[in-house]
Amino acid sequence: MMTNNSNNSKNDQEIFSEYYRLINSIIDKSFEFFEFEREKTELLNHEKTELLNQTKPSLSDEKNSISSQIDEVDVQIRETESKIENLNVGKTFRIIGIVAVAVLVTGLFQSLWATIILTGFFIVIVWHN
């Protein structure tokens, strides 16, 4: 009986030893995994920082480019507004000139209605052109 107990005890020790070895192996692998994950995270953060640093200048250049394009469009808008104002002023002077000519021409006929009709006719023609 003693040998049987002794064999059981020896088997138990072997089993316990195997379990202990497996548990240590799992713990070691867990530490290796966590170390790998930490290094991977550090590497990804480093790469992300490098990419951000590379894109910052290009974003700044793009912002400057867009800003200069906005300035160019603003200048074009001002030029167009100026041209429109010049056209309106030119039209006004033409209408005044036409009224003066109409008054002179109809003054020969000495008719107020003829002056009004002729002036209106010339104004409509100039306004639509």
mmCIF file of N, CA and C in Angstrom:
data_model
loop_
_atom_site.group_PDB
_atom_site.id
_atom_site.type_symbol
_atom_site.label_atom_id
_atom_site.label_comp_id
_atom_site.label_asym_id
_atom_site.label_seq_id
_atom_site.Cartn_x
_atom_site.Cartn_y
_atom_site.Cartn_z
ATOM 1 N N MET A 1 0.789 -1.173 0.000
ATOM 2 C CA MET A 1 0.000 0.000 0.000
ATOM 3 C C MET A 1 0.842 1.252 0.000
ATOM 4 N N MET A 2 1.914 1.155 0.622
ATOM 5 C CA MET A 2 2.813 2.274 0.707
ATOM 6 C C MET A 2 3.349 2.658 -0.657
ATOM 7 N N THR A 3 3.651 1.683 -1.429
ATOM 8 C CA THR A 3 4.153 1.975 -2.754
ATOM 9 C C THR A 3 3.076 2.625 -3.604
ATOM 10 N N ASN A 4 1.884 2.177 -3.367
ATOM 11 C CA ASN A 4 0.799 2.769 -4.118
ATOM 12 C C ASN A 4 0.632 4.236 -3.750
ATOM 13 N N ASN A 5 0.703 4.547 -2.499
ATOM 14 C CA ASN A 5 0.624 5.936 -2.035
ATOM 15 C C ASN A 5 1.818 6.730 -2.531
ATOM 16 N N SER A 6 2.911 6.113 -2.513
ATOM 17 C CA SER A 6 4.130 6.762 -2.982
ATOM 18 C C SER A 6 4.030 7.053 -4.468
ATOM 19 N N ASN A 7 3.491 6.125 -5.246
ATOM 20 C CA ASN A 7 3.293 6.334 -6.685
ATOM 21 C C ASN A 7 2.265 7.435 -6.937
ATOM 22 N N ASN A 8 1.207 7.415 -6.143
ATOM 23 C CA ASN A 8 0.187 8.457 -6.276
ATOM 24 C C ASN A 8 0.782 9.817 -5.945
ATOM 25 N N SER A 9 1.563 9.858 -4.933
ATOM 26 C CA SER A 9 2.191 11.111 -4.541
ATOM 27 C C SER A 9 3.139 11.595 -5.629
ATOM 28 N N LYS A 10 3.883 10.654 -6.203
ATOM 29 C CA LYS A 10 4.805 11.006 -7.279
ATOM 30 C C LYS A 10 4.026 11.493 -8.500
ATOM 31 N N ASN A 11 2.948 10.822 -8.847
ATOM 32 C CA ASN A 11 2.098 11.252 -9.965
ATOM 33 C C ASN A 11 1.495 12.624 -9.690
ATOM 34 N N ASP A 12 1.057 12.825 -8.470
ATOM 35 C CA ASP A 12 0.499 14.126 -8.097
ATOM 36 C C ASP A 12 1.545 15.222 -8.249
ATOM 37 N N GLN A 13 2.761 14.923 -7.834
ATOM 38 C CA GLN A 13 3.841 15.913 -7.972
ATOM 39 C C GLN A 13 4.118 16.204 -9.443
ATOM 40 N N GLU A 14 4.094 15.188 -10.266
ATOM 41 C CA GLU A 14 4.330 15.392 -11.700
ATOM 42 C C GLU A 14 3.194 16.227 -12.312
ATOM 43 N N ILE A 15 1.990 15.903 -11.932
ATOM 44 C CA ILE A 15 0.835 16.652 -12.438
ATOM 45 C C ILE A 15 0.921 18.099 -11.957
ATOM 46 N N PHE A 16 1.221 18.269 -10.658
ATOM 47 C CA PHE A 16 1.349 19.619 -10.113
ATOM 48 C C PHE A 16 2.479 20.373 -10.809
ATOM 49 N N SER A 17 3.557 19.718 -11.053
ATOM 50 C CA SER A 17 4.692 20.318 -11.738
ATOM 51 C C SER A 17 4.300 20.728 -13.166
ATOM 52 N N GLU A 18 3.549 19.877 -13.837
ATOM 53 C CA GLU A 18 3.104 20.188 -15.211
ATOM 54 C C GLU A 18 2.145 21.375 -15.199
ATOM 55 N N TYR A 19 1.219 21.388 -14.249
ATOM 56 C CA TYR A 19 0.308 22.524 -14.125
ATOM 57 C C TYR A 19 1.085 23.806 -13.839
ATOM 58 N N TYR A 20 2.011 23.712 -12.933
ATOM 59 C CA TYR A 20 2.835 24.873 -12.587
ATOM 60 C C TYR A 20 3.584 25.386 -13.823
ATOM 61 N N ARG A 21 4.159 24.469 -14.596
ATOM 62 C CA ARG A 21 4.871 24.842 -15.818
ATOM 63 C C ARG A 21 3.908 25.489 -16.818
ATOM 64 N N LEU A 22 2.719 24.934 -16.997
ATOM 65 C CA LEU A 22 1.729 25.501 -17.917
ATOM 66 C C LEU A 22 1.278 26.896 -17.464
ATOM 67 N N ILE A 23 1.043 27.049 -16.188
ATOM 68 C CA ILE A 23 0.627 28.355 -15.665
ATOM 69 C C ILE A 23 1.736 29.381 -15.873
ATOM 70 N N ASN A 24 2.950 29.022 -15.610
ATOM 71 C CA ASN A 24 4.081 29.929 -15.845
ATOM 72 C C ASN A 24 4.206 30.277 -17.328
ATOM 73 N N SER A 25 3.986 29.280 -18.166
ATOM 74 C CA SER A 25 4.049 29.521 -19.601
ATOM 75 C C SER A 25 2.944 30.501 -20.029
ATOM 76 N N ILE A 26 1.758 30.339 -19.507
ATOM 77 C CA ILE A 26 0.641 31.249 -19.828
ATOM 78 C C ILE A 26 0.956 32.666 -19.343
ATOM 79 N N ILE A 27 1.491 32.767 -18.145
ATOM 80 C CA ILE A 27 1.847 34.082 -17.599
ATOM 81 C C ILE A 27 2.925 34.726 -18.462
ATOM 82 N N ASP A 28 3.941 33.963 -18.844
ATOM 83 C CA ASP A 28 5.009 34.498 -19.703
ATOM 84 C C ASP A 28 4.451 34.967 -21.047
ATOM 85 N N LYS A 29 3.594 34.143 -21.631
ATOM 86 C CA LYS A 29 2.996 34.512 -22.919
ATOM 87 C C LYS A 29 2.127 35.765 -22.773
ATOM 88 N N SER A 30 1.424 35.898 -21.654
ATOM 89 C CA SER A 30 0.600 37.079 -21.416
ATOM 90 C C SER A 30 1.474 38.323 -21.330
ATOM 91 N N PHE A 31 2.595 38.214 -20.589
ATOM 92 C CA PHE A 31 3.508 39.360 -20.511
ATOM 93 C C PHE A 31 4.083 39.705 -21.876
ATOM 94 N N GLU A 32 4.428 38.681 -22.649
ATOM 95 C CA GLU A 32 4.940 38.924 -24.003
ATOM 96 C C GLU A 32 3.884 39.612 -24.860
ATOM 97 N N PHE A 33 2.634 39.156 -24.742
ATOM 98 C CA PHE A 33 1.554 39.757 -25.525
ATOM 99 C C PHE A 33 1.356 41.230 -25.138
ATOM 100 N N PHE A 34 1.325 41.496 -23.838
ATOM 101 C CA PHE A 34 1.121 42.877 -23.389
ATOM 102 C C PHE A 34 2.294 43.770 -23.795
ATOM 103 N N GLU A 35 3.480 43.232 -23.749
ATOM 104 C CA GLU A 35 4.659 43.991 -24.189
ATOM 105 C C GLU A 35 4.576 44.273 -25.683
ATOM 106 N N PHE A 36 4.154 43.267 -26.442
ATOM 107 C CA PHE A 36 3.989 43.450 -27.888
ATOM 108 C C PHE A 36 2.931 44.527 -28.176
ATOM 109 N N GLU A 37 1.811 44.462 -27.495
ATOM 110 C CA GLU A 37 0.741 45.451 -27.692
ATOM 111 C C GLU A 37 1.217 46.860 -27.321
ATOM 112 N N ARG A 38 1.982 46.989 -26.253
ATOM 113 C CA ARG A 38 2.495 48.294 -25.846
ATOM 114 C C ARG A 38 3.435 48.850 -26.917
ATOM 115 N N GLU A 39 4.341 48.005 -27.420
ATOM 116 C CA GLU A 39 5.270 48.446 -28.470
ATOM 117 C C GLU A 39 4.517 48.812 -29.746
ATOM 118 N N LYS A 40 3.494 48.013 -30.079
ATOM 119 C CA LYS A 40 2.702 48.292 -31.274
ATOM 120 C C LYS A 40 1.984 49.644 -31.136
ATOM 121 N N THR A 41 1.423 49.897 -29.969
ATOM 122 C CA THR A 41 0.731 51.164 -29.725
ATOM 123 C C THR A 41 1.699 52.337 -29.805
ATOM 124 N N GLU A 42 2.875 52.179 -29.213
ATOM 125 C CA GLU A 42 3.879 53.246 -29.284
ATOM 126 C C GLU A 42 4.292 53.520 -30.726
ATOM 127 N N LEU A 43 4.494 52.449 -31.487
ATOM 128 C CA LEU A 43 4.876 52.602 -32.888
ATOM 129 C C LEU A 43 3.773 53.294 -33.694
ATOM 130 N N LEU A 44 2.539 52.884 -33.476
ATOM 131 C CA LEU A 44 1.416 53.515 -34.186
ATOM 132 C C LEU A 44 1.288 54.994 -33.815
ATOM 133 N N ASN A 45 1.451 55.295 -32.534
ATOM 134 C CA ASN A 45 1.383 56.705 -32.108
ATOM 135 C C ASN A 45 2.508 57.517 -32.735
ATOM 136 N N HIS A 46 3.687 56.922 -32.805
ATOM 137 C CA HIS A 46 4.829 57.612 -33.417
ATOM 138 C C HIS A 46 4.561 57.862 -34.902
ATOM 139 N N GLU A 47 4.057 56.843 -35.600
ATOM 140 C CA GLU A 47 3.758 56.993 -37.028
ATOM 141 C C GLU A 47 2.657 58.031 -37.248
ATOM 142 N N LYS A 48 1.653 58.023 -36.374
ATOM 143 C CA LYS A 48 0.568 58.994 -36.498
ATOM 144 C C LYS A 48 1.102 60.413 -36.302
ATOM 145 N N THR A 49 1.985 60.585 -35.337
ATOM 146 C CA THR A 49 2.579 61.899 -35.097
ATOM 147 C C THR A 49 3.389 62.354 -36.300
ATOM 148 N N GLU A 50 4.161 61.437 -36.886
ATOM 149 C CA GLU A 50 4.943 61.784 -38.079
ATOM 150 C C GLU A 50 4.041 62.190 -39.233
ATOM 151 N N LEU A 51 2.950 61.450 -39.444
ATOM 152 C CA LEU A 51 2.019 61.779 -40.530
ATOM 153 C C LEU A 51 1.371 63.141 -40.296
ATOM 154 N N LEU A 52 0.996 63.407 -39.056
ATOM 155 C CA LEU A 52 0.403 64.708 -38.756
ATOM 156 C C LEU A 52 1.399 65.836 -39.013
ATOM 157 N N ASN A 53 2.642 65.610 -38.635
ATOM 158 C CA ASN A 53 3.658 66.638 -38.857
ATOM 159 C C ASN A 53 3.910 66.852 -40.341
ATOM 160 N N GLN A 54 3.765 65.791 -41.135
ATOM 161 C CA GLN A 54 3.960 65.934 -42.584
ATOM 162 C C GLN A 54 2.786 66.662 -43.225
ATOM 163 N N THR A 55 1.568 66.447 -42.719
ATOM 164 C CA THR A 55 0.394 67.059 -43.347
ATOM 165 C C THR A 55 0.186 68.496 -42.900
ATOM 166 N N LYS A 56 0.720 68.897 -41.748
ATOM 167 C CA LYS A 56 0.519 70.270 -41.284
ATOM 168 C C LYS A 56 1.032 71.301 -42.280
ATOM 169 N N PRO A 57 2.245 71.167 -42.811
ATOM 170 C CA PRO A 57 2.687 72.167 -43.784
ATOM 171 C C PRO A 57 1.819 72.187 -45.036
ATOM 172 N N SER A 58 1.393 71.029 -45.503
ATOM 173 C CA SER A 58 0.581 71.019 -46.721
ATOM 174 C C SER A 58 -0.781 71.654 -46.451
ATOM 175 N N LEU A 59 -1.321 71.475 -45.247
ATOM 176 C CA LEU A 59 -2.581 72.129 -44.915
ATOM 177 C C LEU A 59 -2.400 73.638 -44.860
ATOM 178 N N SER A 60 -1.269 74.071 -44.333
ATOM 179 C CA SER A 60 -0.986 75.500 -44.275
ATOM 180 C C SER A 60 -0.847 76.073 -45.685
ATOM 181 N N ASP A 61 -0.152 75.348 -46.562
ATOM 182 C CA ASP A 61 -0.013 75.782 -47.954
ATOM 183 C C ASP A 61 -1.374 75.846 -48.637
ATOM 184 N N GLU A 62 -2.204 74.836 -48.367
ATOM 185 C CA GLU A 62 -3.529 74.805 -48.979
ATOM 186 C C GLU A 62 -4.375 75.976 -48.478
ATOM 187 N N LYS A 63 -4.246 76.281 -47.185
ATOM 188 C CA LYS A 63 -4.980 77.414 -46.616
ATOM 189 C C LYS A 63 -4.530 78.718 -47.274
ATOM 190 N N ASN A 64 -3.235 78.882 -47.450
ATOM 191 C CA ASN A 64 -2.716 80.086 -48.107
ATOM 192 C C ASN A 64 -3.198 80.168 -49.546
ATOM 193 N N SER A 65 -3.227 79.042 -50.228
ATOM 194 C CA SER A 65 -3.690 79.006 -51.617
ATOM 195 C C SER A 65 -5.164 79.412 -51.702
ATOM 196 N N ILE A 66 -5.966 78.864 -50.820
ATOM 197 C CA ILE A 66 -7.397 79.195 -50.808
ATOM 198 C C ILE A 66 -7.579 80.666 -50.465
ATOM 199 N N SER A 67 -6.795 81.158 -49.520
ATOM 200 C CA SER A 67 -6.882 82.569 -49.135
ATOM 201 C C SER A 67 -6.536 83.481 -50.309
ATOM 202 N N SER A 68 -5.495 83.126 -51.066
ATOM 203 C CA SER A 68 -5.125 83.951 -52.220
ATOM 204 C C SER A 68 -6.200 83.868 -53.307
ATOM 205 N N GLN A 69 -6.819 82.701 -53.482
ATOM 206 C CA GLN A 69 -7.903 82.576 -54.455
ATOM 207 C C GLN A 69 -9.097 83.442 -54.051
ATOM 208 N N ILE A 70 -9.388 83.476 -52.758
ATOM 209 C CA ILE A 70 -10.487 84.317 -52.265
ATOM 210 C C ILE A 70 -10.168 85.782 -52.527
ATOM 211 N N ASP A 71 -8.915 86.169 -52.291
ATOM 212 C CA ASP A 71 -8.515 87.553 -52.567
ATOM 213 C C ASP A 71 -8.672 87.892 -54.043
ATOM 214 N N GLU A 72 -8.281 86.967 -54.923
ATOM 215 C CA GLU A 72 -8.423 87.200 -56.369
ATOM 216 C C GLU A 72 -9.885 87.354 -56.758
ATOM 217 N N VAL A 73 -10.748 86.496 -56.217
ATOM 218 C CA VAL A 73 -12.179 86.584 -56.521
ATOM 219 C C VAL A 73 -12.743 87.901 -55.988
ATOM 220 N N ASP A 74 -12.290 88.315 -54.807
ATOM 221 C CA ASP A 74 -12.744 89.580 -54.224
ATOM 222 C C ASP A 74 -12.366 90.754 -55.127
ATOM 223 N N VAL A 75 -11.145 90.733 -55.650
ATOM 224 C CA VAL A 75 -10.701 91.783 -56.568
ATOM 225 C C VAL A 75 -11.566 91.776 -57.832
ATOM 226 N N GLN A 76 -11.846 90.588 -58.352
ATOM 227 C CA GLN A 76 -12.684 90.490 -59.557
ATOM 228 C C GLN A 76 -14.094 91.027 -59.281
ATOM 229 N N ILE A 77 -14.626 90.743 -58.108
ATOM 230 C CA ILE A 77 -15.961 91.244 -57.746
ATOM 231 C C ILE A 77 -15.947 92.769 -57.703
ATOM 232 N N ARG A 78 -14.912 93.342 -57.074
ATOM 233 C CA ARG A 78 -14.816 94.807 -57.010
ATOM 234 C C ARG A 78 -14.709 95.421 -58.408
ATOM 235 N N GLU A 79 -13.907 94.800 -59.274
ATOM 236 C CA GLU A 79 -13.773 95.305 -60.643
ATOM 237 C C GLU A 79 -15.109 95.239 -61.376
ATOM 238 N N THR A 80 -15.838 94.133 -61.207
ATOM 239 C CA THR A 80 -17.140 93.985 -61.859
ATOM 240 C C THR A 80 -18.129 95.021 -61.329
ATOM 241 N N GLU A 81 -18.134 95.234 -60.012
ATOM 242 C CA GLU A 81 -19.020 96.247 -59.435
ATOM 243 C C GLU A 81 -18.692 97.628 -59.985
ATOM 244 N N SER A 82 -17.400 97.902 -60.129
ATOM 245 C CA SER A 82 -16.966 99.190 -60.673
ATOM 246 C C SER A 82 -17.447 99.343 -62.112
ATOM 247 N N LYS A 83 -17.323 98.283 -62.914
ATOM 248 C CA LYS A 83 -17.791 98.336 -64.300
ATOM 249 C C LYS A 83 -19.294 98.565 -64.360
ATOM 250 N N ILE A 84 -20.028 97.895 -63.476
ATOM 251 C CA ILE A 84 -21.489 98.063 -63.457
ATOM 252 C C ILE A 84 -21.842 99.498 -63.094
ATOM 253 N N GLU A 85 -21.157 100.051 -62.102
ATOM 254 C CA GLU A 85 -21.411 101.445 -61.729
ATOM 255 C C GLU A 85 -21.095 102.380 -62.886
ATOM 256 N N ASN A 86 -19.989 102.115 -63.589
ATOM 257 C CA ASN A 86 -19.635 102.946 -64.742
ATOM 258 C C ASN A 86 -20.694 102.850 -65.836
ATOM 259 N N LEU A 87 -21.226 101.634 -66.045
ATOM 260 C CA LEU A 87 -22.276 101.464 -67.049
ATOM 261 C C LEU A 87 -23.534 102.243 -66.650
ATOM 262 N N ASN A 88 -23.881 102.155 -65.365
ATOM 263 C CA ASN A 88 -25.072 102.873 -64.906
ATOM 264 C C ASN A 88 -24.888 104.385 -65.042
ATOM 265 N N VAL A 89 -23.695 104.871 -64.692
ATOM 266 C CA VAL A 89 -23.417 106.304 -64.838
ATOM 267 C C VAL A 89 -23.452 106.690 -66.315
ATOM 268 N N GLY A 90 -22.876 105.852 -67.167
ATOM 269 C CA GLY A 90 -22.881 106.113 -68.608
ATOM 270 C C GLY A 90 -24.301 106.145 -69.153
ATOM 271 N N LYS A 91 -25.143 105.203 -68.676
ATOM 272 C CA LYS A 91 -26.527 105.178 -69.118
ATOM 273 C C LYS A 91 -27.245 106.444 -68.681
ATOM 274 N N THR A 92 -26.992 106.868 -67.470
ATOM 275 C CA THR A 92 -27.647 108.074 -66.950
ATOM 276 C C THR A 92 -27.276 109.286 -67.794
ATOM 277 N N PHE A 93 -25.975 109.419 -68.116
ATOM 278 C CA PHE A 93 -25.561 110.559 -68.934
ATOM 279 C C PHE A 93 -26.150 110.473 -70.343
ATOM 280 N N ARG A 94 -26.264 109.264 -70.879
ATOM 281 C CA ARG A 94 -26.870 109.110 -72.204
ATOM 282 C C ARG A 94 -28.339 109.528 -72.169
ATOM 283 N N ILE A 95 -29.016 109.113 -71.090
ATOM 284 C CA ILE A 95 -30.437 109.475 -70.985
ATOM 285 C C ILE A 95 -30.579 110.990 -70.862
ATOM 286 N N ILE A 96 -29.718 111.623 -70.075
ATOM 287 C CA ILE A 96 -29.767 113.090 -69.947
ATOM 288 C C ILE A 96 -29.504 113.738 -71.304
ATOM 289 N N GLY A 97 -28.531 113.206 -72.029
ATOM 290 C CA GLY A 97 -28.234 113.724 -73.362
ATOM 291 C C GLY A 97 -29.414 113.564 -74.305
ATOM 292 N N ILE A 98 -30.061 112.417 -74.239
ATOM 293 C CA ILE A 98 -31.212 112.149 -75.109
ATOM 294 C C ILE A 98 -32.357 113.104 -74.764
ATOM 295 N N VAL A 99 -32.576 113.303 -73.470
ATOM 296 C CA VAL A 99 -33.636 114.229 -73.064
ATOM 297 C C VAL A 99 -33.332 115.623 -73.600
ATOM 298 N N ALA A 100 -32.064 116.025 -73.496
ATOM 299 C CA ALA A 100 -31.689 117.354 -73.996
ATOM 300 C C ALA A 100 -31.910 117.458 -75.501
ATOM 301 N N VAL A 101 -31.506 116.402 -76.228
ATOM 302 C CA VAL A 101 -31.700 116.407 -77.682
ATOM 303 C C VAL A 101 -33.191 116.416 -78.000
ATOM 304 N N ALA A 102 -33.959 115.604 -77.272
ATOM 305 C CA ALA A 102 -35.405 115.543 -77.523
ATOM 306 C C ALA A 102 -36.048 116.893 -77.251
ATOM 307 N N VAL A 103 -35.626 117.580 -76.197
ATOM 308 C CA VAL A 103 -36.172 118.895 -75.874
ATOM 309 C C VAL A 103 -35.825 119.887 -76.969
ATOM 310 N N LEU A 104 -34.571 119.831 -77.452
ATOM 311 C CA LEU A 104 -34.166 120.744 -78.519
ATOM 312 C C LEU A 104 -34.946 120.484 -79.805
ATOM 313 N N VAL A 105 -35.065 119.181 -80.157
ATOM 314 C CA VAL A 105 -35.750 118.834 -81.405
ATOM 315 C C VAL A 105 -37.227 119.217 -81.309
ATOM 316 N N THR A 106 -37.858 118.824 -80.223
ATOM 317 C CA THR A 106 -39.292 119.128 -80.108
ATOM 318 C C THR A 106 -39.532 120.602 -79.790
ATOM 319 N N GLY A 107 -38.509 121.285 -79.297
ATOM 320 C CA GLY A 107 -38.638 122.721 -79.061
ATOM 321 C C GLY A 107 -38.893 123.442 -80.366
ATOM 322 N N LEU A 108 -38.395 122.826 -81.438
ATOM 323 C CA LEU A 108 -38.655 123.416 -82.744
ATOM 324 C C LEU A 108 -40.144 123.364 -83.066
ATOM 325 N N PHE A 109 -40.785 122.276 -82.578
ATOM 326 C CA PHE A 109 -42.210 122.142 -82.845
ATOM 327 C C PHE A 109 -43.041 122.806 -81.752
ATOM 328 N N GLN A 110 -42.394 123.161 -80.649
ATOM 329 C CA GLN A 110 -43.012 123.819 -79.510
ATOM 330 C C GLN A 110 -44.209 123.036 -78.990
ATOM 331 N N SER A 111 -43.951 121.708 -78.772
ATOM 332 C CA SER A 111 -45.032 120.853 -78.273
ATOM 333 C C SER A 111 -44.513 120.061 -77.067
ATOM 334 N N LEU A 112 -45.156 120.216 -75.935
ATOM 335 C CA LEU A 112 -44.761 119.514 -74.716
ATOM 336 C C LEU A 112 -45.023 118.012 -74.840
ATOM 337 N N TRP A 113 -46.129 117.642 -75.475
ATOM 338 C CA TRP A 113 -46.434 116.230 -75.624
ATOM 339 C C TRP A 113 -45.433 115.543 -76.538
ATOM 340 N N ALA A 114 -45.012 116.205 -77.539
ATOM 341 C CA ALA A 114 -44.024 115.623 -78.447
ATOM 342 C C ALA A 114 -42.708 115.418 -77.716
ATOM 343 N N THR A 115 -42.343 116.352 -76.857
ATOM 344 C CA THR A 115 -41.106 116.235 -76.075
ATOM 345 C C THR A 115 -41.187 115.022 -75.147
ATOM 346 N N ILE A 116 -42.304 114.867 -74.455
ATOM 347 C CA ILE A 116 -42.467 113.754 -73.502
ATOM 348 C C ILE A 116 -42.443 112.418 -74.240
ATOM 349 N N ILE A 117 -43.170 112.310 -75.325
ATOM 350 C CA ILE A 117 -43.235 111.053 -76.080
ATOM 351 C C ILE A 117 -41.875 110.700 -76.672
ATOM 352 N N LEU A 118 -41.211 111.681 -77.291
ATOM 353 C CA LEU A 118 -39.907 111.429 -77.895
ATOM 354 C C LEU A 118 -38.875 111.062 -76.835
ATOM 355 N N THR A 119 -38.881 111.747 -75.697
ATOM 356 C CA THR A 119 -37.945 111.454 -74.600
ATOM 357 C C THR A 119 -38.189 110.041 -74.075
ATOM 358 N N GLY A 120 -39.442 109.696 -73.851
ATOM 359 C CA GLY A 120 -39.770 108.351 -73.369
ATOM 360 C C GLY A 120 -39.326 107.285 -74.351
ATOM 361 N N PHE A 121 -39.536 107.522 -75.625
ATOM 362 C CA PHE A 121 -39.125 106.579 -76.664
ATOM 363 C C PHE A 121 -37.608 106.359 -76.633
ATOM 364 N N PHE A 122 -36.834 107.470 -76.560
ATOM 365 C CA PHE A 122 -35.368 107.341 -76.518
ATOM 366 C C PHE A 122 -34.892 106.673 -75.229
ATOM 367 N N ILE A 123 -35.525 106.966 -74.126
ATOM 368 C CA ILE A 123 -35.125 106.355 -72.846
ATOM 369 C C ILE A 123 -35.351 104.841 -72.898
ATOM 370 N N VAL A 124 -36.485 104.413 -73.441
ATOM 371 C CA VAL A 124 -36.771 102.972 -73.532
ATOM 372 C C VAL A 124 -35.733 102.288 -74.414
ATOM 373 N N ILE A 125 -35.393 102.912 -75.525
ATOM 374 C CA ILE A 125 -34.404 102.327 -76.432
ATOM 375 C C ILE A 125 -33.045 102.209 -75.731
ATOM 376 N N VAL A 126 -32.598 103.262 -75.060
ATOM 377 C CA VAL A 126 -31.290 103.243 -74.380
ATOM 378 C C VAL A 126 -31.302 102.259 -73.215
ATOM 379 N N TRP A 127 -32.381 102.226 -72.473
ATOM 380 C CA TRP A 127 -32.441 101.362 -71.291
ATOM 381 C C TRP A 127 -32.357 99.894 -71.676
ATOM 382 N N HIS A 128 -32.951 99.510 -72.771
ATOM 383 C CA HIS A 128 -32.910 98.103 -73.191
ATOM 384 C C HIS A 128 -31.600 97.742 -73.876
ATOM 385 N N ASN A 129 -30.841 98.703 -74.285
ATOM 386 C CA ASN A 129 -29.541 98.409 -74.890
ATOM 387 C C ASN A 129 -28.558 98.394 -73.780
#
